[in-house]
PDB file of C-alpha atoms and ligand atoms in Angstrom:
ATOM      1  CA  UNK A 188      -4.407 -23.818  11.884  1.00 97.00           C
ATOM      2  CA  UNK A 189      -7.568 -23.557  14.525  1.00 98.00           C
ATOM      3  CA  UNK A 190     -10.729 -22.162  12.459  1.00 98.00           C
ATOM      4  CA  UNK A 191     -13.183 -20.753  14.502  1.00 98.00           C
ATOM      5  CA  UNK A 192     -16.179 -18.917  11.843  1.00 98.00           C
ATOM      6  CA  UNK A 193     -18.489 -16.743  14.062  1.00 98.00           C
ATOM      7  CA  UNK A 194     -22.179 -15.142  12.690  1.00 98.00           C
ATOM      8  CA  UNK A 195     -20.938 -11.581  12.919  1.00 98.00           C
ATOM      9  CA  UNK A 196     -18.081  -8.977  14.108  1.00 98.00           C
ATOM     10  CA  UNK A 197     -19.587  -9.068  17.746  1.00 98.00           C
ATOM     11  CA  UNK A 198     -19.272 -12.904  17.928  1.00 98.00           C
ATOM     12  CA  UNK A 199     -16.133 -12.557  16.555  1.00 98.00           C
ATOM     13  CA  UNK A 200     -14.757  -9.813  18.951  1.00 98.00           C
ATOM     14  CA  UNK A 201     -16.123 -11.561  21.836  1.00 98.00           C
ATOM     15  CA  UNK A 202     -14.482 -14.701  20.939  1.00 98.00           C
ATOM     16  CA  UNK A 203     -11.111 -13.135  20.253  1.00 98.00           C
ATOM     17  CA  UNK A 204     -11.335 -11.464  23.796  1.00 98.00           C
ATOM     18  CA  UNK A 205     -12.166 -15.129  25.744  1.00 98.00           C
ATOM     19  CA  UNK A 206      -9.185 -16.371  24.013  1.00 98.00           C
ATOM     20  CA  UNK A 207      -6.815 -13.543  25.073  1.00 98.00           C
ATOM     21  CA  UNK A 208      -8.265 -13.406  29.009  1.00 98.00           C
ATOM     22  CA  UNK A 209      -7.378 -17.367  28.745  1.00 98.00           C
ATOM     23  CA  UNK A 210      -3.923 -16.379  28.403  1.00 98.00           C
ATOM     24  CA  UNK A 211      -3.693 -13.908  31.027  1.00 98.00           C
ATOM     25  CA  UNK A 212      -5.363 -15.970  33.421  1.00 98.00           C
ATOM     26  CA  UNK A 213      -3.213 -18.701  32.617  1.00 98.00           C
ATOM     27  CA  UNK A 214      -0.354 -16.665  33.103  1.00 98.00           C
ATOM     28  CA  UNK A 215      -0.868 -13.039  34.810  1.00 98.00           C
ATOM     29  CA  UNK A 216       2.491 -12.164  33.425  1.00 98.00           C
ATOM     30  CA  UNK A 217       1.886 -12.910  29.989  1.00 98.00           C
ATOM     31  CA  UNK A 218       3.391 -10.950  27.072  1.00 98.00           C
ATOM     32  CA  UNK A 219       0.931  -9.922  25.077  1.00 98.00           C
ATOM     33  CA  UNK A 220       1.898  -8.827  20.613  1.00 98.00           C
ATOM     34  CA  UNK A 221      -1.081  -6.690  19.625  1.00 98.00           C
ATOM     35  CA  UNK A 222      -2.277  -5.257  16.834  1.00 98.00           C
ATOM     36  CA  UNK A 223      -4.259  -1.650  15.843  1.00 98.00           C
ATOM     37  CA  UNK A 224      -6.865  -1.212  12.886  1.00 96.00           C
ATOM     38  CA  UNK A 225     -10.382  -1.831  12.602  1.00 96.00           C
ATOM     39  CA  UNK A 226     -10.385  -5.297  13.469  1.00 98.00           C
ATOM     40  CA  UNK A 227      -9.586  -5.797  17.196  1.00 98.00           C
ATOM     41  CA  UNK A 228     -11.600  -2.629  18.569  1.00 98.00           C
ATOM     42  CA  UNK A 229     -14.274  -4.351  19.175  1.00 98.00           C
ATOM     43  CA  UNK A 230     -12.131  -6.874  21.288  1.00 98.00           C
ATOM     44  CA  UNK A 231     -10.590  -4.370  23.075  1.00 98.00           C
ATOM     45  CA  UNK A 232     -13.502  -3.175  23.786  1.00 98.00           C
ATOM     46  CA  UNK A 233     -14.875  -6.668  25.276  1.00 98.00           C
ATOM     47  CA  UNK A 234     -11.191  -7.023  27.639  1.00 98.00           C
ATOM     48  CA  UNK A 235     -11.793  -3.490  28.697  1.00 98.00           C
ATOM     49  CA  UNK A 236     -15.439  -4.609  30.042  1.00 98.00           C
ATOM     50  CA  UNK A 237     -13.929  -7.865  31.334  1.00 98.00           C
ATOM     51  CA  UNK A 238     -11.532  -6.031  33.211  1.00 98.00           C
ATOM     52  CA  UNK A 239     -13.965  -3.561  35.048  1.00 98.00           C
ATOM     53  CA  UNK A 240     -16.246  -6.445  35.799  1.00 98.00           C
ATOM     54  CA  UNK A 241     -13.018  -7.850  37.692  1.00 98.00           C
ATOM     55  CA  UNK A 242     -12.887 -11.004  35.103  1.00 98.00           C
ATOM     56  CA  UNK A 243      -9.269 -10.183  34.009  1.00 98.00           C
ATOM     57  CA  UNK A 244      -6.227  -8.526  35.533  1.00 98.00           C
ATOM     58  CA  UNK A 245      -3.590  -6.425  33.628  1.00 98.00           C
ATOM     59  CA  UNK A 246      -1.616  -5.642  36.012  1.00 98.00           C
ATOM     60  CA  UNK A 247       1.419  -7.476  35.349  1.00 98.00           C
ATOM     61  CA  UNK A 248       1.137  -7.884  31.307  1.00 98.00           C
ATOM     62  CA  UNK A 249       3.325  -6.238  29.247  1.00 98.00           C
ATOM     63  CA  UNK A 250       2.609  -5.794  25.822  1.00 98.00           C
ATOM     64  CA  UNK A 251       4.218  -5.193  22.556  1.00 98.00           C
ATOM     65  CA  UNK A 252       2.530  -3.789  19.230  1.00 98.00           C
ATOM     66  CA  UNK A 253       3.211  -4.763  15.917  1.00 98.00           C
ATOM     67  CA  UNK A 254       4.160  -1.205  14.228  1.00 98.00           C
ATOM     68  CA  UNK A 255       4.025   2.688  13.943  1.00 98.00           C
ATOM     69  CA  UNK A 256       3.823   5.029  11.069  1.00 98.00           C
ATOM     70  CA  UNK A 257       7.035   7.248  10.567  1.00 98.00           C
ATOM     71  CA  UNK A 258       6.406  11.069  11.555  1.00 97.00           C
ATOM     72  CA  UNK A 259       3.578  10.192  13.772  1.00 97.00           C
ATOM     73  CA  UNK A 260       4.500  11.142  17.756  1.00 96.00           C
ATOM     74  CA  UNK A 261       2.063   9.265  20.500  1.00 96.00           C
ATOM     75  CA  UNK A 262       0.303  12.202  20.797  1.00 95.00           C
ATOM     76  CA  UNK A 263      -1.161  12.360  16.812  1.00 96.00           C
ATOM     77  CA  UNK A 264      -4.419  10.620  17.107  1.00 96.00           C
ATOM     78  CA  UNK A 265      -3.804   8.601  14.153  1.00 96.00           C
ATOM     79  CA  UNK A 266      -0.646   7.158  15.310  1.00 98.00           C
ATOM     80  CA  UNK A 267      -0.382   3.550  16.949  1.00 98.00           C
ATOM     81  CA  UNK A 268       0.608   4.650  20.213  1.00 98.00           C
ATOM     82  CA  UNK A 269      -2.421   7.269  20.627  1.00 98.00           C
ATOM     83  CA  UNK A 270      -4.692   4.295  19.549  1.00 98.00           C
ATOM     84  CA  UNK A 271      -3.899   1.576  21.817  1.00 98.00           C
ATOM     85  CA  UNK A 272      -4.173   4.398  24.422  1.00 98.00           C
ATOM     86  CA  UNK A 273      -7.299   5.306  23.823  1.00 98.00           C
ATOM     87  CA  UNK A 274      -8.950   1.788  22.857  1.00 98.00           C
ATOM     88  CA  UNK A 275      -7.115   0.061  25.494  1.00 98.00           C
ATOM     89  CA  UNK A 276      -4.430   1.146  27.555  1.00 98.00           C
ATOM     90  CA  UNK A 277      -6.305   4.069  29.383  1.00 98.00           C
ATOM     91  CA  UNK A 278      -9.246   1.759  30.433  1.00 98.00           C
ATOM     92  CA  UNK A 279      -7.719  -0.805  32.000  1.00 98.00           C
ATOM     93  CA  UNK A 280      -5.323  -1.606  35.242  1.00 98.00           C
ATOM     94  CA  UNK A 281      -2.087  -1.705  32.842  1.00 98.00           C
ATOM     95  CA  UNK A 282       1.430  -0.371  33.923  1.00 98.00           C
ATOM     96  CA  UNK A 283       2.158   1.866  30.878  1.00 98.00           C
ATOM     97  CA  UNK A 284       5.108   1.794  31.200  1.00 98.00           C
ATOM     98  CA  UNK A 285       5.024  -2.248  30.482  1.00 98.00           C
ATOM     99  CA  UNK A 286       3.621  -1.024  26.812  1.00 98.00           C
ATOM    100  CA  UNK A 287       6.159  -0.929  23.857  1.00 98.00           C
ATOM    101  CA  UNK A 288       5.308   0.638  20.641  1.00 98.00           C
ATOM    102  CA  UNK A 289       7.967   1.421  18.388  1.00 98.00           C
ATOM    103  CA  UNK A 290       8.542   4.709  18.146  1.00 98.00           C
ATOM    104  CA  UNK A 291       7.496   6.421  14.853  1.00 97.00           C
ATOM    105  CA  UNK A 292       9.999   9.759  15.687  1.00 98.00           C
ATOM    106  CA  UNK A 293      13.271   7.652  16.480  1.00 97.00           C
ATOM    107  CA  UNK A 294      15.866   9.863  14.721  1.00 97.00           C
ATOM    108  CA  UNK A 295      18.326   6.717  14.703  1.00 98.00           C
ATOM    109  CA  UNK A 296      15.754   3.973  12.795  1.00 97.00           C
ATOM    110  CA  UNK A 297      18.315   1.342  12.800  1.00 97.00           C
ATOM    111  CA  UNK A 298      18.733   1.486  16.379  1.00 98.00           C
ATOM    112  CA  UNK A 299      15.479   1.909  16.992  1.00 98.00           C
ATOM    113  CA  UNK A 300      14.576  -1.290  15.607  1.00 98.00           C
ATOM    114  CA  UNK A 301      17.457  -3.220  16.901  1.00 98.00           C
ATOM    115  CA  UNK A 302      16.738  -2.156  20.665  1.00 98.00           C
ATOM    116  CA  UNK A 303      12.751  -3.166  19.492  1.00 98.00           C
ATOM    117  CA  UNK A 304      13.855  -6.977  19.114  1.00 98.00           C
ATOM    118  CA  UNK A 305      16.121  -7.076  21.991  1.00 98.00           C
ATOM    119  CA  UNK A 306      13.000  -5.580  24.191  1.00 98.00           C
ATOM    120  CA  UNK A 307      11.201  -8.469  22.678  1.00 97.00           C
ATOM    121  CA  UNK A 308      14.135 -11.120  22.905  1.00 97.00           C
ATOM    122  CA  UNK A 309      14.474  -9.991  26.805  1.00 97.00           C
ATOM    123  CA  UNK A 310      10.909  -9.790  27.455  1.00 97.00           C
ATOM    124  CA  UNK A 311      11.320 -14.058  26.190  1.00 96.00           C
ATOM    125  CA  UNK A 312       9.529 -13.634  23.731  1.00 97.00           C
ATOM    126  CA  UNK A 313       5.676 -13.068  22.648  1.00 98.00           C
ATOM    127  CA  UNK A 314       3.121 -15.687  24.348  1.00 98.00           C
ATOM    128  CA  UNK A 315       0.286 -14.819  22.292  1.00 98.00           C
ATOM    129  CA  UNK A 316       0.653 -12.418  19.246  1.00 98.00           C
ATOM    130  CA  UNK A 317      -2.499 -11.043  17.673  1.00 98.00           C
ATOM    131  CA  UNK A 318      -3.018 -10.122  13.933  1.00 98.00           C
ATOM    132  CA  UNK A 319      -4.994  -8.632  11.765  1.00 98.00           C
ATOM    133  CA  UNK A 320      -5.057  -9.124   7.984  1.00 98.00           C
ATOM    134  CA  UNK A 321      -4.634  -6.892   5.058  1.00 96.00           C
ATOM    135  CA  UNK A 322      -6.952  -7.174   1.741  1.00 95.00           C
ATOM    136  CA  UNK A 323      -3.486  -7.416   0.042  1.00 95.00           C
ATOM    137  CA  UNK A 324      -2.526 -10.155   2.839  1.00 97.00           C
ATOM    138  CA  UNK A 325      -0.363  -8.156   4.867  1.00 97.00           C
ATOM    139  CA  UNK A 326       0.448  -8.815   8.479  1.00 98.00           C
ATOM    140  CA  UNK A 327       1.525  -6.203  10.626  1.00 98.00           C
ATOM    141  CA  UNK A 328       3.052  -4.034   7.784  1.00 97.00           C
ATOM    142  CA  UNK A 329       4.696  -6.811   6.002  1.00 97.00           C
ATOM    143  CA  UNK A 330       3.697  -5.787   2.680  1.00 96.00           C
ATOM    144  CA  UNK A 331       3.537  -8.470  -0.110  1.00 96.00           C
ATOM    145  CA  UNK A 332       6.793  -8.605  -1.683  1.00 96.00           C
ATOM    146  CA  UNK A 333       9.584 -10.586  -3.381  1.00 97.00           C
ATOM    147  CA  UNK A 334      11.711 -11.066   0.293  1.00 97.00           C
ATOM    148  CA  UNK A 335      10.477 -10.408   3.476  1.00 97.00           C
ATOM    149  CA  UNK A 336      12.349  -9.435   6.440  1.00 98.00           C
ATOM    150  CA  UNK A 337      12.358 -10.753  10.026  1.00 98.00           C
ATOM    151  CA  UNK A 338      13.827  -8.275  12.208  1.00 98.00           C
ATOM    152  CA  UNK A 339      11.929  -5.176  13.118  1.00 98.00           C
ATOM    153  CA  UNK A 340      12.555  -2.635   9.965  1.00 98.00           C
ATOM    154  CA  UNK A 341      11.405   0.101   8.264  1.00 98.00           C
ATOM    155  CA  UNK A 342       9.362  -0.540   5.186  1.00 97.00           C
ATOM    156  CA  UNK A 343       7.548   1.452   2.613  1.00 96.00           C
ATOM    157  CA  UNK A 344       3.276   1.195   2.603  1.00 95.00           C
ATOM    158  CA  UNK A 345       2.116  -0.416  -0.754  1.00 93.00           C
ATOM    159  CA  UNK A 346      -0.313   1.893  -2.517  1.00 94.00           C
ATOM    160  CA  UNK A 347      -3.249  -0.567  -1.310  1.00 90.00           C
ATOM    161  CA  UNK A 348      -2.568  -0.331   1.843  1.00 93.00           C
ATOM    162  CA  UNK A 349      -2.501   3.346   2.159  1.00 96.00           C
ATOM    163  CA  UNK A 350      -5.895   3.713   0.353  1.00 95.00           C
ATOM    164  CA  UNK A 351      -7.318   1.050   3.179  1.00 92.00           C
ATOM    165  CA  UNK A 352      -5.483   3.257   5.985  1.00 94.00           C
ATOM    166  CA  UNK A 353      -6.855   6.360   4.456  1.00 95.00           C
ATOM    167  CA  UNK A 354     -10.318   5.978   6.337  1.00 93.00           C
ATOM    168  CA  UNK A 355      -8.892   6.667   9.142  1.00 93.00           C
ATOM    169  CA  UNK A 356      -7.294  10.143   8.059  1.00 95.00           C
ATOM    170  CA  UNK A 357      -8.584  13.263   7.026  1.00 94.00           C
ATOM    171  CA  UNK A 358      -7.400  12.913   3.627  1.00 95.00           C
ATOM    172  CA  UNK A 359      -5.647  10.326   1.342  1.00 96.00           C
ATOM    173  CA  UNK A 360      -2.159  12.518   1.446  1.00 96.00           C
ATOM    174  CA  UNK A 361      -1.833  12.772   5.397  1.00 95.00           C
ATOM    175  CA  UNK A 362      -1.594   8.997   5.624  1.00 96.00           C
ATOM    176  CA  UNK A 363       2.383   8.279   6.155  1.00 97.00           C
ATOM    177  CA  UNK A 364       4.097   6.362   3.374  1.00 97.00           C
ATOM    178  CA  UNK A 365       6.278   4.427   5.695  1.00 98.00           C
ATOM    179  CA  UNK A 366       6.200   2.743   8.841  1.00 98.00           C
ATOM    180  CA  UNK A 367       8.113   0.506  11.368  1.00 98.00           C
ATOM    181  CA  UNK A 368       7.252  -3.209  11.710  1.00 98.00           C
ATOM    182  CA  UNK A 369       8.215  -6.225  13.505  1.00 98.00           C
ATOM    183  CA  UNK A 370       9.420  -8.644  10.996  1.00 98.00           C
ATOM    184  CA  UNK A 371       8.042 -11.984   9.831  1.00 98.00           C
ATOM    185  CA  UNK A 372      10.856 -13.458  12.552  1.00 97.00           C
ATOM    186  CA  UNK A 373       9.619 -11.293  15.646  1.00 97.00           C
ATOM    187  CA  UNK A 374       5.805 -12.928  14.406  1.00 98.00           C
ATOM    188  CA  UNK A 375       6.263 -16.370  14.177  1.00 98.00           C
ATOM    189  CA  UNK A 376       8.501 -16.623  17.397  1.00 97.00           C
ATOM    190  CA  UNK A 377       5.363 -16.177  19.089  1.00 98.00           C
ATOM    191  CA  UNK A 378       4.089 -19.095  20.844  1.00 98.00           C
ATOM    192  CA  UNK A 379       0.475 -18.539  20.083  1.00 98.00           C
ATOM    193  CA  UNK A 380      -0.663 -16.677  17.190  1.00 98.00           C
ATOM    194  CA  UNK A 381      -4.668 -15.728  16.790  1.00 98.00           C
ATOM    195  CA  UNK A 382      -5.445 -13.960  13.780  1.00 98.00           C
ATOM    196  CA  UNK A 383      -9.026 -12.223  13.046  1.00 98.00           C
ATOM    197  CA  UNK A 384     -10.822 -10.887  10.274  1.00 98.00           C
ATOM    198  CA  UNK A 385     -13.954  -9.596   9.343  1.00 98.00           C
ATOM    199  CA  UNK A 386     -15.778  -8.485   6.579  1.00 98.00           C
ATOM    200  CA  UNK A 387     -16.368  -9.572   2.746  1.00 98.00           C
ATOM    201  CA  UNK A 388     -13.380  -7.357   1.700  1.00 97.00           C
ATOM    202  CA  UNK A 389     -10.868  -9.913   3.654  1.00 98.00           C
ATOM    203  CA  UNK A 390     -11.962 -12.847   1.633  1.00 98.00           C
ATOM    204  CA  UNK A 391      -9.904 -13.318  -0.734  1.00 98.00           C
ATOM    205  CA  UNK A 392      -6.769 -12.691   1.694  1.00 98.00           C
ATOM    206  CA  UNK A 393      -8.450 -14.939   4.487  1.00 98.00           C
ATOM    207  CA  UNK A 394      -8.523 -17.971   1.823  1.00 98.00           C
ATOM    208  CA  UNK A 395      -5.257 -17.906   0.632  1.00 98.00           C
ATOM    209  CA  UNK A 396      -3.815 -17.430   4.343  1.00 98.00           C
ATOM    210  CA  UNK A 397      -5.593 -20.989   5.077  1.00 98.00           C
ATOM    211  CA  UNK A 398      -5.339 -22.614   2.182  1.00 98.00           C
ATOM    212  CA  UNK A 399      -3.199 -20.930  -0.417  1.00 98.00           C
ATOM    213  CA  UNK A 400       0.707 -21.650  -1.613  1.00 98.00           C
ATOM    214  CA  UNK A 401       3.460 -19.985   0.753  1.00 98.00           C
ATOM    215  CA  UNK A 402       4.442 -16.853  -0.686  1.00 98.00           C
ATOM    216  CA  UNK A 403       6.323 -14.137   0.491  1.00 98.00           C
ATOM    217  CA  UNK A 404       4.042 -11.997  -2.556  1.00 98.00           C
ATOM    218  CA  UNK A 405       0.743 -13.387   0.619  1.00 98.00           C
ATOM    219  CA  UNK A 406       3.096 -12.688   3.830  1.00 98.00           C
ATOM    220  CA  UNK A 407      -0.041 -14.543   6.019  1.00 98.00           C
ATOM    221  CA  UNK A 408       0.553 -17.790   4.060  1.00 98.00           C
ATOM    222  CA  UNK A 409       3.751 -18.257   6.121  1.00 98.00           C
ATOM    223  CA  UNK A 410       1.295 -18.251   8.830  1.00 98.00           C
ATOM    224  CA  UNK A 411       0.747 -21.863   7.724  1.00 98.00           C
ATOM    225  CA  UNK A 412       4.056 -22.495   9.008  1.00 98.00           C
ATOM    226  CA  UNK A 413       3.455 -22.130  12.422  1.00 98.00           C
ATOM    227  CA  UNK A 414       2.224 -24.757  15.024  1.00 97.00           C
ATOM    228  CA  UNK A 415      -0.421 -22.964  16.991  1.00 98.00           C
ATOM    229  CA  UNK A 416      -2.228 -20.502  15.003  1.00 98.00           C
ATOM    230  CA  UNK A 417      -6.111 -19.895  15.559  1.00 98.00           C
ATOM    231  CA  UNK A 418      -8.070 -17.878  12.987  1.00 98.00           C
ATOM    232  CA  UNK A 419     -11.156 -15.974  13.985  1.00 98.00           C
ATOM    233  CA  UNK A 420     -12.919 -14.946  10.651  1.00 98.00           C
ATOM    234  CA  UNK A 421     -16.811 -14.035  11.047  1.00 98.00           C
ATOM    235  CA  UNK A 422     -19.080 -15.823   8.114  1.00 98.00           C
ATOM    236  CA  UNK A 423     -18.855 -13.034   5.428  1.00 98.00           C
ATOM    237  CA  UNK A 424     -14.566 -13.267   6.043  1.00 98.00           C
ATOM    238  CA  UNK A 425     -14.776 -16.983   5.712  1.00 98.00           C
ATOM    239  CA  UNK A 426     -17.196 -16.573   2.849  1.00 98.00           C
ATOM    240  CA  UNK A 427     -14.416 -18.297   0.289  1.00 98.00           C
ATOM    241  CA  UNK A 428     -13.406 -21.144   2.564  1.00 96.00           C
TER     242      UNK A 428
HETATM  243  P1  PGA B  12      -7.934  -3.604   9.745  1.00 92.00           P
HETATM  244  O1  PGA B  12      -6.466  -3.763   9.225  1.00 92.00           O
HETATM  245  O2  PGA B  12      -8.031  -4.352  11.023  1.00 92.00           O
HETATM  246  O3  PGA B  12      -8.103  -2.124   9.933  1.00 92.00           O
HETATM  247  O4  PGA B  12      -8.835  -4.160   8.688  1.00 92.00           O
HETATM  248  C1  PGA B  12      -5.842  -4.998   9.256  1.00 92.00           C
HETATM  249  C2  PGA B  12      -4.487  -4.886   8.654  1.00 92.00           C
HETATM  250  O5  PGA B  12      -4.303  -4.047   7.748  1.00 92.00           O
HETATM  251  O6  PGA B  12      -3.582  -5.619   9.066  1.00 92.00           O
END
């Protein structure tokens, strides 16, 4: 795993965005895996800029993002679709219709999910996947846990998790108990992986996804597994390193 410790969020976000615009210089077809949450706003917010200053063209990227709640349609502003829409997609020269989010009202789930990896699988595959990182070491909503799956699936929000999410709702009860996720497969077939995390309160998570024992109970640790992974962690995240 690549380190990189930045002084701050800002440093961190801008960082995180340089790495990303590499990538779609390098290839202006790339397929980008991102993420929602807290974490990469402020990148977006840094490609968005890059990409009305002219420094980086989306027209031919396609992405894919990591998950959606269950019950949420792309209209709720608190699902996954409505917020790479509004922190990314509607700023920038993207094709929307080269944006896949899996769909959080799919009344078949099973399909749903299957047709999510064969987008991804047709698509050849991720060439940069971002990730952010739980408290409870979660990536993407791969809750700690005795197994994990690869495939895309449906899986239930640990209690932790909702109570982090919970910010972002009006109250603890409207955040959805389940969600859709790419699996632990559809991740690490990636060919580049950047993770980033900021913050005090991602610590403990951040240390044992560098340096801890593999464990499906830390799902990042099998991040250790992979050959080209750089972490992004501002000095406060990388406090226990
Ligand atoms: P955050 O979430 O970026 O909002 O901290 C990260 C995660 O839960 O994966």
């Amino acid at each position: 795993m690549k380190l990189i410790i930045t002084k701050n969020y800002e440093e961190l976000s801008k960082k995180a965005a340089d790495e990303m615009a590499d990538i779609i210089k390098s290839n202006p077809k790339a397929i980008l895996g991102l993420a929602t949450g807290g974490s990469p706003m402020g990148m977006y917010k840094e490609l968005i800029k890059m990409n009305k200053e002219g420094k980086v063209d989306f027209s031919n990227v396609t992405t894919v993002n990591l998950d959606e709640y269950i019950g949420l349609s792309g209209d709720h502003p608190q699902s996954y679709r409505y917020f790479m829409n509004e922190n990314l997609f509607n700023h920038i020269n993207i094709d929307k219709t080269n944006t896949y989010v899996p769909n959080g009202l799919a009344k078949n789930i099973e399909e749903e999910c299957k047709e999510y990896d064969a987008r991804i699988t047709e698509l050849g595959g991720t060439d940069v996947q971002l990730l952010g990182i739980g408290n409870n070491g979660h990536i993407a909503f791969n809750e700690p846990d005795n197994e994990l799956l690869s495939g895309t699936h449906l899986t239930k929000l640990t209690e932790d998790t909702i109570k982090a999410n919970a910010r972002f709702f009006e109250s603890i009860d409207e955040v959805p108990t389940q969600a859709l996720t790419m699996g632990l497969g559809g991740i690490m077939r990636s060919k580049k992986i950047i993770v980033i995390a900021s913050g005090e309160s991602k610590a403990e998570a951040v240390k044992a996804m560098v340096s801890g024992k593999i464990s499906t109970n830390m799902p990042a640790s099998m991040l250790q597994m992979h050959r080209n992974v750089t972490v992004i962690v501002d000095e406060a995240a990388a406090k226990l390193l």
